[in-house]
Amino acid sequence: ARGGWCVQPEPTASDASETMDGPIVAEPEMGLPPLSPRSMFTRKNQRREQASMQLMTHLDSSRVKLVKQAFEENGGSVDLYEFVRTMQKHLPPFVYQDSGSSDGGIAAKLTPEELTANLVELFEEVDVNGDGDMEWEEFTRFMVEKAALFKEQSTMDKVSVYSHNPRLGNDTTHRHRESIDGITMLPRHQQFGVIEQHSPYITLYNARSSNFVANLRCNAVPLGMCYVEPLNALVAACSDMTMVRWNVGDCPRKFRYQQHSKWPTPDTQMSLCWQKQHALLYSGSVAGTVHSWDVEKREQRSCLYGHTDIVMEVLSIDYLENVVSASLDTSIRIWDTYTEQQTTKLMGHSKGVNSLAYNSSHRFLISSGFDHDVFIWSPFGKPKFGNTTTPAPSKCHHLIATRQSTRCCTSSRATSRRW
């Protein structure tokens, strides 16, 4: 013992009848049995760990400056005696919480002996090189690491509260178990269709109540879909190189949500969009080509060449009567639907482009790619306006442009962002 303080040794199994606060006795009024040696030792370690954490949390900026000054007065490092003396001088009286109590915790102040024992253990934990001297850099590094560890543990200890959404009903048959690869609105019917990864079904829901409406089964996994409003139909591009048209609107009940027609495609089509001026359905393929289709005749009208890799998305800009395509070859191309020629090639992404959106109010094009960047372009062939980076490893999957100057995206980290 130095400076009048006594460091108590660690308890052993033979010390089962004693704790830091005295002998363990049953509390008759509470009806609690005495603790076992293992429980007693575990509780003591927990209490010491809590005390160590409170030692760190009570060091505010003003007290840290005083502790640093004490280190500097001793040449930048202190031994065990100086460390205990300095901490006892600058630490305020503090209270630790006994987590083992059933009434929410029993507050009790540490005795001087217990405080000294905790400071000795803290010194040994910080002095990783074991030379008997603690440098200021060692102390501050330990404080930062301990705070980060405590924050991580407290986050892991928090259990999220989940509650049932009554709008979804009690039917769990149609709950999705895989990631959602696409959502398409059916505005006339106030419904939306959902494509689930690896699933042959297109699931329709009521947009107001979120209730299940129908399952449209395809012969293969649907990769993209598009609502064709003039025909009151939903068209899906499937992985077996076919396109399927479904009745979803004004028709007899027995034919509603039934397959209307099906036709083959030269390659697997990844994305679809409807161009209302020419009443054509445009699709982007894995071969890098952009096709236009007459849905009623089930015929290909044209094929646009330019991309050298998979076309991930096609988008119709009705105001300009153009179609925009985004590809894994990192390029975005704008096509004139009258001449069927490329008018603009936009370059800027360092990796493949996977999503597009157009803001009709401000007339700019938005793209996102596998490089975690969201670019804003002028569709008139001018340079890009700017870009926004999404935090790695997040990747933007879907873009939505609103009437205001905002862009929304959903990412691979199950989050949505709005700018």
C-alpha positions as a printed Julia matrix, in Angstrom:
419×3 Matrix{Float64}:
   0.0     0.0     0.0
   1.23    3.5    -0.87
  -0.24    6.86    0.06
  -2.42    5.34    2.76
  -4.56    3.25    0.35
  -4.84   -0.51    0.5
  -5.32   -2.62   -2.63
  -7.46   -5.65   -1.9
  -6.63   -8.97   -3.63
  -9.0   -10.76   -5.96
 -11.5   -13.09   -4.24
 -11.14  -16.84   -4.47
 -13.58  -19.65   -4.02
 -12.73  -19.72   -0.32
 -13.9   -16.12   -0.06
 -17.41  -17.06   -1.13
 -18.84  -15.67    2.06
 -17.54  -12.16    1.37
 -17.89   -9.49   -1.3
 -16.5    -6.02   -1.76
 -19.26   -4.74    0.49
 -18.96   -7.39    3.2
 -20.3   -10.87    3.84
 -23.06  -12.26    1.69
 -26.18  -12.86    3.68
 -29.7   -13.75    2.67
 -32.19  -10.95    2.94
 -35.13  -12.45    4.81
 -37.48   -9.66    3.89
 -36.83  -10.26    0.18
 -36.55  -14.04    0.4
 -33.32  -14.11   -1.66
 -30.9   -17.04   -1.23
 -27.15  -16.37   -0.83
 -25.1   -16.12   -4.04
 -22.88  -18.97   -5.14
 -19.1   -18.33   -5.39
 -19.29  -18.21   -9.19
 -22.24  -15.79   -9.18
 -20.54  -13.63   -6.61
 -17.3   -13.49   -8.6
 -19.2   -12.71  -11.84
 -21.17   -9.94  -10.17
 -18.01   -8.43   -8.73
 -16.37   -8.36  -12.17
 -19.46   -6.73  -13.63
 -19.46   -4.1   -10.93
 -15.8    -3.36  -11.48
 -16.34   -3.09  -15.22
 -19.19   -0.65  -14.64
 -17.02    1.33  -12.27
 -14.23    1.49  -14.86
 -16.69    2.77  -17.46
 -17.93    5.45  -15.07
 -14.34    6.44  -14.4
 -14.02    7.19  -18.11
 -17.4     8.87  -18.51
 -16.7    11.3   -15.65
 -13.62   12.62  -17.41
 -15.05   15.65  -19.18
 -12.91   18.0   -21.24
 -11.89   20.2   -18.29
 -10.83   17.21  -16.18
  -8.96   15.66  -19.11
  -6.94   18.88  -19.41
  -6.0    18.66  -15.74
  -5.01   15.0   -16.09
  -2.93   15.86  -19.17
  -1.22   18.64  -17.23
  -0.3    16.14  -14.51
   1.17   13.82  -17.14
   3.22   16.69  -18.59
   4.52   17.67  -15.15
   5.88   14.12  -14.81
   7.64   14.16  -18.17
   4.76   12.83  -20.28
   4.3     9.55  -18.4
   3.33    8.43  -14.9
   3.87    5.31  -12.85
   1.18    3.4   -10.98
   1.39    5.55   -7.84
   1.21    8.86   -9.73
  -1.64    7.6   -11.9
  -3.75    6.54   -8.88
  -2.98    9.81   -7.08
  -3.81   11.92  -10.15
  -7.07   10.15  -10.87
  -8.19   10.31   -7.25
  -7.47   14.02   -7.27
  -9.42   14.87  -10.4
 -12.24   12.31  -10.34
 -15.46   13.44   -8.66
 -17.37   11.16   -6.27
 -19.36    8.89   -8.51
 -21.96    6.18   -8.19
 -22.09    2.86   -9.96
 -25.21    0.81  -10.64
 -25.57   -2.77   -9.52
 -27.06   -4.52  -12.55
 -27.84   -7.66  -10.59
 -30.62   -6.09   -8.55
 -34.21   -6.77   -9.5
 -35.54   -3.38   -8.53
 -33.83   -1.46  -11.28
 -30.43   -1.22   -9.55
 -29.07   -0.29   -6.13
 -26.9     2.79   -6.13
 -23.84    2.57   -3.9
 -20.67    4.65   -3.71
 -17.35    2.91   -4.06
 -15.19    2.85   -1.0
 -11.66    4.34   -1.3
 -10.23    0.8    -1.34
 -12.53   -0.25   -4.17
 -11.71    2.91   -6.13
  -7.98    2.25   -5.72
  -8.4    -1.36   -6.83
 -10.26   -0.22   -9.95
  -7.59    2.35  -10.77
  -4.86   -0.28  -10.42
  -6.72   -2.6   -12.81
  -7.24    0.31  -15.18
  -3.52    1.11  -15.14
  -2.61   -2.49  -15.91
  -5.12   -2.58  -18.77
  -3.83    0.65  -20.3
  -0.12   -0.15  -19.86
  -0.05   -2.69  -22.68
   3.74   -2.79  -22.95
   4.06   -3.59  -19.25
   6.95   -1.2   -18.55
   5.28    0.24  -15.44
   4.86    3.69  -17.01
   1.72    5.0   -18.68
   2.23    7.53  -21.45
  -0.39   10.12  -22.33
  -0.8     8.64  -25.83
  -1.55    5.23  -24.31
  -4.14    6.72  -22.0
  -5.98    8.73  -24.67
  -5.92    5.8   -27.14
  -7.42    3.56  -24.47
 -10.15    6.11  -23.74
 -11.15    6.29  -27.41
 -11.17    2.51  -27.87
 -13.1     1.97  -24.64
 -15.73    4.55  -25.62
 -16.18    2.94  -29.04
 -16.48   -0.52  -27.48
 -18.99    0.71  -24.92
 -21.07    2.37  -27.62
 -21.04   -0.81  -29.71
 -22.07   -2.96  -26.74
 -24.87   -0.61  -25.75
 -26.14   -0.65  -29.34
 -26.09   -4.44  -29.44
 -27.92   -4.62  -26.12
 -30.81   -2.57  -27.44
 -33.61   -4.81  -28.66
 -35.81   -3.29  -31.33
 -39.51   -3.27  -30.7
 -41.55   -4.8   -33.54
 -45.29   -4.37  -33.81
 -47.79   -5.9   -36.18
 -49.12   -3.69  -38.95
 -52.9    -4.23  -38.95
 -53.13   -2.96  -42.53
 -51.38   -6.09  -43.74
 -53.92   -8.43  -42.18
 -53.16  -11.76  -40.55
 -52.45  -13.7   -43.74
 -48.73  -14.54  -43.87
 -49.0   -16.66  -47.03
 -47.93  -13.83  -49.29
 -45.1   -12.41  -47.22
 -41.92  -11.97  -49.26
 -38.83  -13.83  -48.12
 -36.37  -12.65  -50.78
 -35.32   -9.16  -51.84
 -37.71   -7.05  -53.92
 -36.32   -6.53  -57.43
 -39.02   -4.25  -58.81
 -42.2    -2.32  -58.06
 -44.59   -0.97  -60.71
 -47.62    1.21  -60.13
 -51.0     0.52  -61.73
 -52.5     3.99  -61.15
 -55.87    3.36  -62.8
 -56.58    0.47  -60.44
 -54.81    1.92  -57.38
 -52.6    -1.14  -57.23
 -48.91   -1.94  -57.46
 -47.06   -5.01  -58.64
 -44.02   -6.51  -56.92
 -41.27   -8.73  -58.33
 -39.45  -10.87  -55.78
 -36.0   -12.26  -56.45
 -35.99  -15.9   -57.63
 -39.79  -16.02  -57.56
 -41.95  -16.8   -60.64
 -44.8   -14.67  -59.26
 -45.8   -11.06  -59.78
 -47.73  -10.09  -56.65
 -50.39   -7.38  -56.84
 -51.37   -5.3   -53.8
 -53.95   -2.64  -53.14
 -52.08    0.68  -52.97
 -54.44    2.11  -50.34
 -54.89   -0.8   -47.93
 -51.73   -2.83  -48.76
 -53.93   -5.91  -48.96
 -53.01   -8.79  -51.24
 -54.94   -8.78  -54.55
 -53.57  -11.53  -56.8
 -50.56  -13.61  -57.78
 -49.65  -13.72  -61.47
 -47.59  -16.83  -62.1
 -45.03  -16.8   -64.92
 -43.26  -19.82  -66.36
 -39.92  -18.24  -65.41
 -38.64  -15.55  -63.07
 -39.8   -12.08  -64.17
 -36.9    -9.62  -64.48
 -38.8    -6.47  -65.39
 -42.38   -5.29  -65.79
 -44.32   -2.34  -67.14
 -47.93   -1.19  -66.96
 -49.38   -0.4   -70.39
 -52.27    1.93  -69.59
 -53.95    2.11  -73.05
 -54.26   -1.68  -73.1
 -55.0    -2.03  -69.39
 -52.29   -4.67  -69.29
 -49.21   -5.58  -67.31
 -46.28   -6.84  -69.39
 -43.4    -8.77  -67.85
 -40.02   -9.77  -69.31
 -38.98  -13.21  -68.05
 -35.69  -15.04  -67.72
 -36.71  -17.68  -70.32
 -36.47  -15.04  -73.11
 -40.21  -14.43  -73.3
 -42.62  -11.59  -72.67
 -45.96  -12.15  -71.01
 -49.02   -9.9   -71.11
 -51.57  -10.05  -68.27
 -55.13   -8.76  -68.09
 -55.42   -6.47  -65.07
 -58.22   -4.1   -66.01
 -61.62   -3.77  -67.63
 -62.55   -7.32  -68.54
 -64.89  -10.04  -67.26
 -63.95  -11.25  -63.8
 -63.05  -14.75  -64.99
 -60.44  -13.28  -67.38
 -59.02  -10.74  -64.95
 -55.48  -11.48  -63.78
 -55.18  -14.15  -66.45
 -52.42  -14.45  -69.04
 -53.48  -12.77  -72.27
 -50.56  -13.57  -74.57
 -46.93  -14.57  -74.65
 -44.17  -14.22  -77.25
 -40.44  -15.0   -77.54
 -37.63  -12.44  -77.6
 -34.17  -12.75  -79.21
 -32.43  -12.25  -75.86
 -33.35  -11.99  -72.21
 -34.86   -8.56  -71.57
 -33.91   -6.84  -68.31
 -36.11   -3.73  -68.26
 -39.24   -2.3   -69.9
 -40.83    1.1   -70.49
 -43.9     2.31  -72.4
 -43.59    5.07  -75.01
 -47.06    6.51  -75.42
 -46.46    8.76  -78.48
 -45.69    5.76  -80.69
 -47.61    3.2   -78.57
 -44.53    1.02  -78.36
 -42.97   -0.98  -75.56
 -39.19   -0.55  -75.27
 -36.92   -3.11  -73.62
 -33.23   -3.41  -72.77
 -31.51   -6.77  -73.25
 -28.54   -8.66  -71.87
 -26.91   -8.35  -75.3
 -26.73   -4.56  -75.01
 -29.5    -3.89  -77.53
 -32.66   -1.8   -77.1
 -35.81   -3.21  -78.71
 -39.23   -1.73  -79.47
 -42.34   -3.91  -79.55
 -45.91   -3.77  -80.79
 -47.64   -5.38  -77.83
 -50.93   -6.13  -79.57
 -49.24   -7.75  -82.58
 -46.44   -9.26  -80.45
 -43.89   -8.11  -83.01
 -40.53   -6.41  -82.8
 -40.55   -3.02  -84.52
 -36.9    -1.98  -84.2
 -33.56   -2.78  -82.59
 -31.14   -0.06  -81.46
 -27.41   -0.84  -81.29
 -24.8     1.03  -79.27
 -24.26   -0.5   -75.85
 -21.62   -3.18  -75.36
 -22.98   -4.68  -72.14
 -26.28   -5.45  -70.4
 -28.89   -2.69  -70.55
 -30.08   -2.42  -66.95
 -32.87    0.14  -67.45
 -34.77    1.96  -70.18
 -36.75    5.15  -69.53
 -39.17    7.11  -71.71
 -39.01   10.92  -71.66
 -42.43   11.77  -73.1
 -41.76   15.52  -73.26
 -38.83   15.0   -75.62
 -40.22   11.84  -77.22
 -36.93   10.14  -76.45
 -35.94    6.88  -74.81
 -32.95    6.7   -72.46
 -30.99    3.52  -71.78
 -28.46    2.76  -69.02
 -25.93   -0.03  -69.32
 -23.2    -1.86  -67.46
 -20.77   -0.43  -70.02
 -20.91    2.78  -67.88
 -22.71    4.79  -70.59
 -26.14    6.4   -70.81
 -27.57    6.81  -74.31
 -30.51    8.9   -75.5
 -32.42    7.68  -78.56
 -34.74    9.58  -80.89
 -37.91    7.51  -81.24
 -38.67    8.98  -84.68
 -35.33    8.41  -86.39
 -34.37    5.49  -84.12
 -30.89    6.98  -83.88
 -28.71    7.81  -80.91
 -28.68   11.54  -80.19
 -26.57   11.77  -77.02
 -24.08    9.65  -75.13
 -23.52   10.56  -71.48
 -20.33    9.4   -69.76
 -19.31    9.93  -66.15
 -19.9     6.77  -64.14
 -16.8     4.72  -63.43
 -18.86    1.52  -63.15
 -22.09    0.19  -64.59
 -25.28    2.27  -64.48
 -28.28    0.48  -62.98
 -31.09    3.02  -62.52
 -32.59    6.1   -64.2
 -35.21    8.74  -63.38
 -36.4    11.95  -65.06
 -37.69   15.1   -63.36
 -40.2    16.66  -65.73
 -40.56   19.89  -63.72
 -36.88   20.8   -63.85
 -36.06   18.72  -66.92
 -33.02   16.87  -65.68
 -32.04   13.22  -65.84
 -30.81   11.29  -62.81
 -28.69    8.13  -62.87
 -27.16    5.85  -60.27
 -24.52    3.18  -60.66
 -22.41    0.53  -59.02
 -19.8     3.21  -58.26
 -22.1     4.51  -55.46
 -22.63    7.79  -57.35
 -25.87    9.54  -58.32
 -25.4    11.86  -61.32
 -27.67   14.67  -62.52
 -27.67   15.3   -66.27
 -29.18   17.56  -68.84
 -31.01   15.43  -71.44
 -30.18   18.03  -74.09
 -26.6    16.89  -74.42
 -25.07   19.4   -72.0
 -22.53   18.36  -69.32
 -23.81   16.92  -66.08
 -25.02   19.32  -63.39
 -23.42   17.48  -60.5
 -23.27   14.26  -58.56
 -23.99   12.87  -55.11
 -22.14    9.98  -53.52
 -24.01    7.34  -51.53
 -22.08    5.96  -48.53
 -20.19    2.75  -49.35
 -20.99   -0.09  -49.34
 -24.47    1.18  -50.11
 -25.61    0.87  -53.72
 -28.62    2.73  -55.07
 -31.15    0.32  -56.63
 -34.11    2.47  -57.62
 -34.5     6.17  -58.37
 -37.67    8.24  -58.14
 -37.9    11.85  -59.34
 -40.61   14.0   -57.77
 -42.08   17.27  -58.98
 -39.85   19.19  -56.59
 -36.1    19.37  -57.03
 -35.55   16.18  -55.04
 -34.26   12.76  -55.91
 -35.03    9.62  -53.92
 -33.29    6.28  -54.01
 -33.48    2.95  -52.22
 -30.16    1.32  -51.44
 -28.73   -2.12  -50.79
 -28.59   -1.31  -47.08
 -32.37   -1.25  -46.77
 -32.49    2.53  -46.55
 -34.1     5.34  -48.53
 -32.45    8.7   -49.12
 -33.93   11.98  -50.27
 -32.11   15.03  -51.64
